[in-house]
Amino acid sequence: MTAAIDTDPPRTARNVRLYRSIPALLRDPMGEVEKIGRFAGELVRVDFGIFKAYVATHPDDVQHILRDDSANFLRNGTAWRPLRRLFGDSILGEGPDWELSRKALQPLLTTRHVHSVAGRMAEAVNDAIEPLTGPARDGSSVKATPEMARIVNRTVLSVFFGGKISAADNDRLAPAFDQVAKAVAFRFLLPFLPESVPVPGDRAFREAVQRIDDVLMPLIHKQRRTDDASPDFFSALCQARTADGGEVSDRWIRDNLVAMFATSTETTVGALTWLWPLLDAHPQVAARLYDEIDRVVGRGPVQAEHLSDLTYTRQVLQEVLRLYPVGWLFPRTAVAPARLGGVRINAGDTVLLSPFLTHRLERFWDRPRSFDPDRFATDRTADGGRRHRYAYFPFGGGPHQCIGMHAFTTEAELVVAGVLSRFRPVSCSAVPVTPRIGPTLRPRRDVDLTLRLL
Ligand code: HEM
């Protein structure tokens, strides 16, 4: 890497010039990102030549942007462009479309609602785990990502999408979403490139979006012809009314369904993929986790009633999301001039937030690179102080805080406890050193997992 670093006087941002090293950025993006993290807690200005952005890692700055001054740091502008091409004007946007979307979807993801569907989630998880028996009996390995995706998709589609996306539709949708996630990587890294400049992945992106629309649009038309008011994303979106009581557009429904499919599957699958290599590398953590599941769930099947006793399982998942927060980078654009840690931010400037970097700051975390779920046994830090609310923000914060947090926690705990009540991992690929660059953090290489039947 050739990033040149200017030693600036106090109250200005550190400058990291990335334009000299775009090839390096494309080759080892996380390596480059971690170099920015060396300036622990300071505001860093990354300079791509024609495009500059700030990276804010200090929890005070994160809180300011996401919560205290959220009206001035919006989720639009250059850096958001690659994702807008997919999600349009939906719950992942801003303004009235976002408000309307949040109003329609949030009631289906409250703690109370998720609690009420946890039994159905457990059933779906147990059914989806069953096919792991064959490979576990033969001692053959499985690829962790597609297996976790199969289990998560089946559960999410049955519980949150009301079974309205059939298995055959899912077989077309899931690979298309995977293709989108890979195809958007280049634009995600270099969002300032105009759309008129073709980049690798553009064609694959367009094709995948077309395949997604080919599946979703007919389902939307069918749903709109009914007055079905079941508690699922399809019905909630089709029944929604605009602020003045008018009909919502097919496009708005489509944008939101795409957003919900992507956020409810891709993120959970990412977290559950990182878990297995981390357990393999930390046998003491794994042993405590197995003990808890043996004690609470026994030989399965896992049930909703087990959830409240799966304390250590929850801590393990929290720690996975600290080291590998699947939503690892999200941008904001300043509407009006602002100050962050004494540095002036101009209207129109892009500020990038990265839980990946903040979660690894030595100033806020004791031994930040160690995988230690016990740090979540309390909200105190090693020296007895209270942890800064924004030292840990895998689910964001403020008005755009993730609405899927409870769904994730419930589903992920059920999957971990469901798998480990039936099987024990025998071997797994090493913790992948290089994550794949893209909207979510995933290992670049396949994770091979071998399970043994209990
Ligand atoms: C490991 C699991 C997950 C992680 C790490 C995660 C992370 C995040 C983050 C960081 C944001 C904030 C984005 C921003 O501020 O720009 C967010 C928003 C969101 N998440 Fe999640 N998420 C996860 C699971 C889920 C699930 C399971 C669902 C749905 C069932 C979901 C639905 C959403 C939605 C709809 C938003 C946008 C909320 C809004 O802007 O009003 N997420 N998520």
Short mmCIF file of C-alpha atoms in Angstrom, two decimals, residues 52 94 133 202 240 249 287 311 378 403 452:
data_model
loop_
_atom_site.label_atom_id
_atom_site.label_comp_id
_atom_site.label_asym_id
_atom_site.label_seq_id
_atom_site.Cartn_x
_atom_site.Cartn_y
_atom_site.Cartn_z
CA LYS A 52 -13.11 12.74 -0.82
CA GLU A 94 -34.85 8.89 3.33
CA THR A 133 -27.96 -35.12 8.81
CA ASP A 202 -22.45 -3.75 -14.35
CA ALA A 240 -50.24 0.55 2.97
CA SER A 249 -47.17 2.28 -6.30
CA ALA A 287 -17.01 -25.86 24.87
CA THR A 311 -27.45 -16.31 27.64
CA THR A 378 -21.89 -6.84 31.37
CA ILE A 403 -35.65 -2.78 12.65
CA ARG A 452 -20.85 -35.03 13.49
#
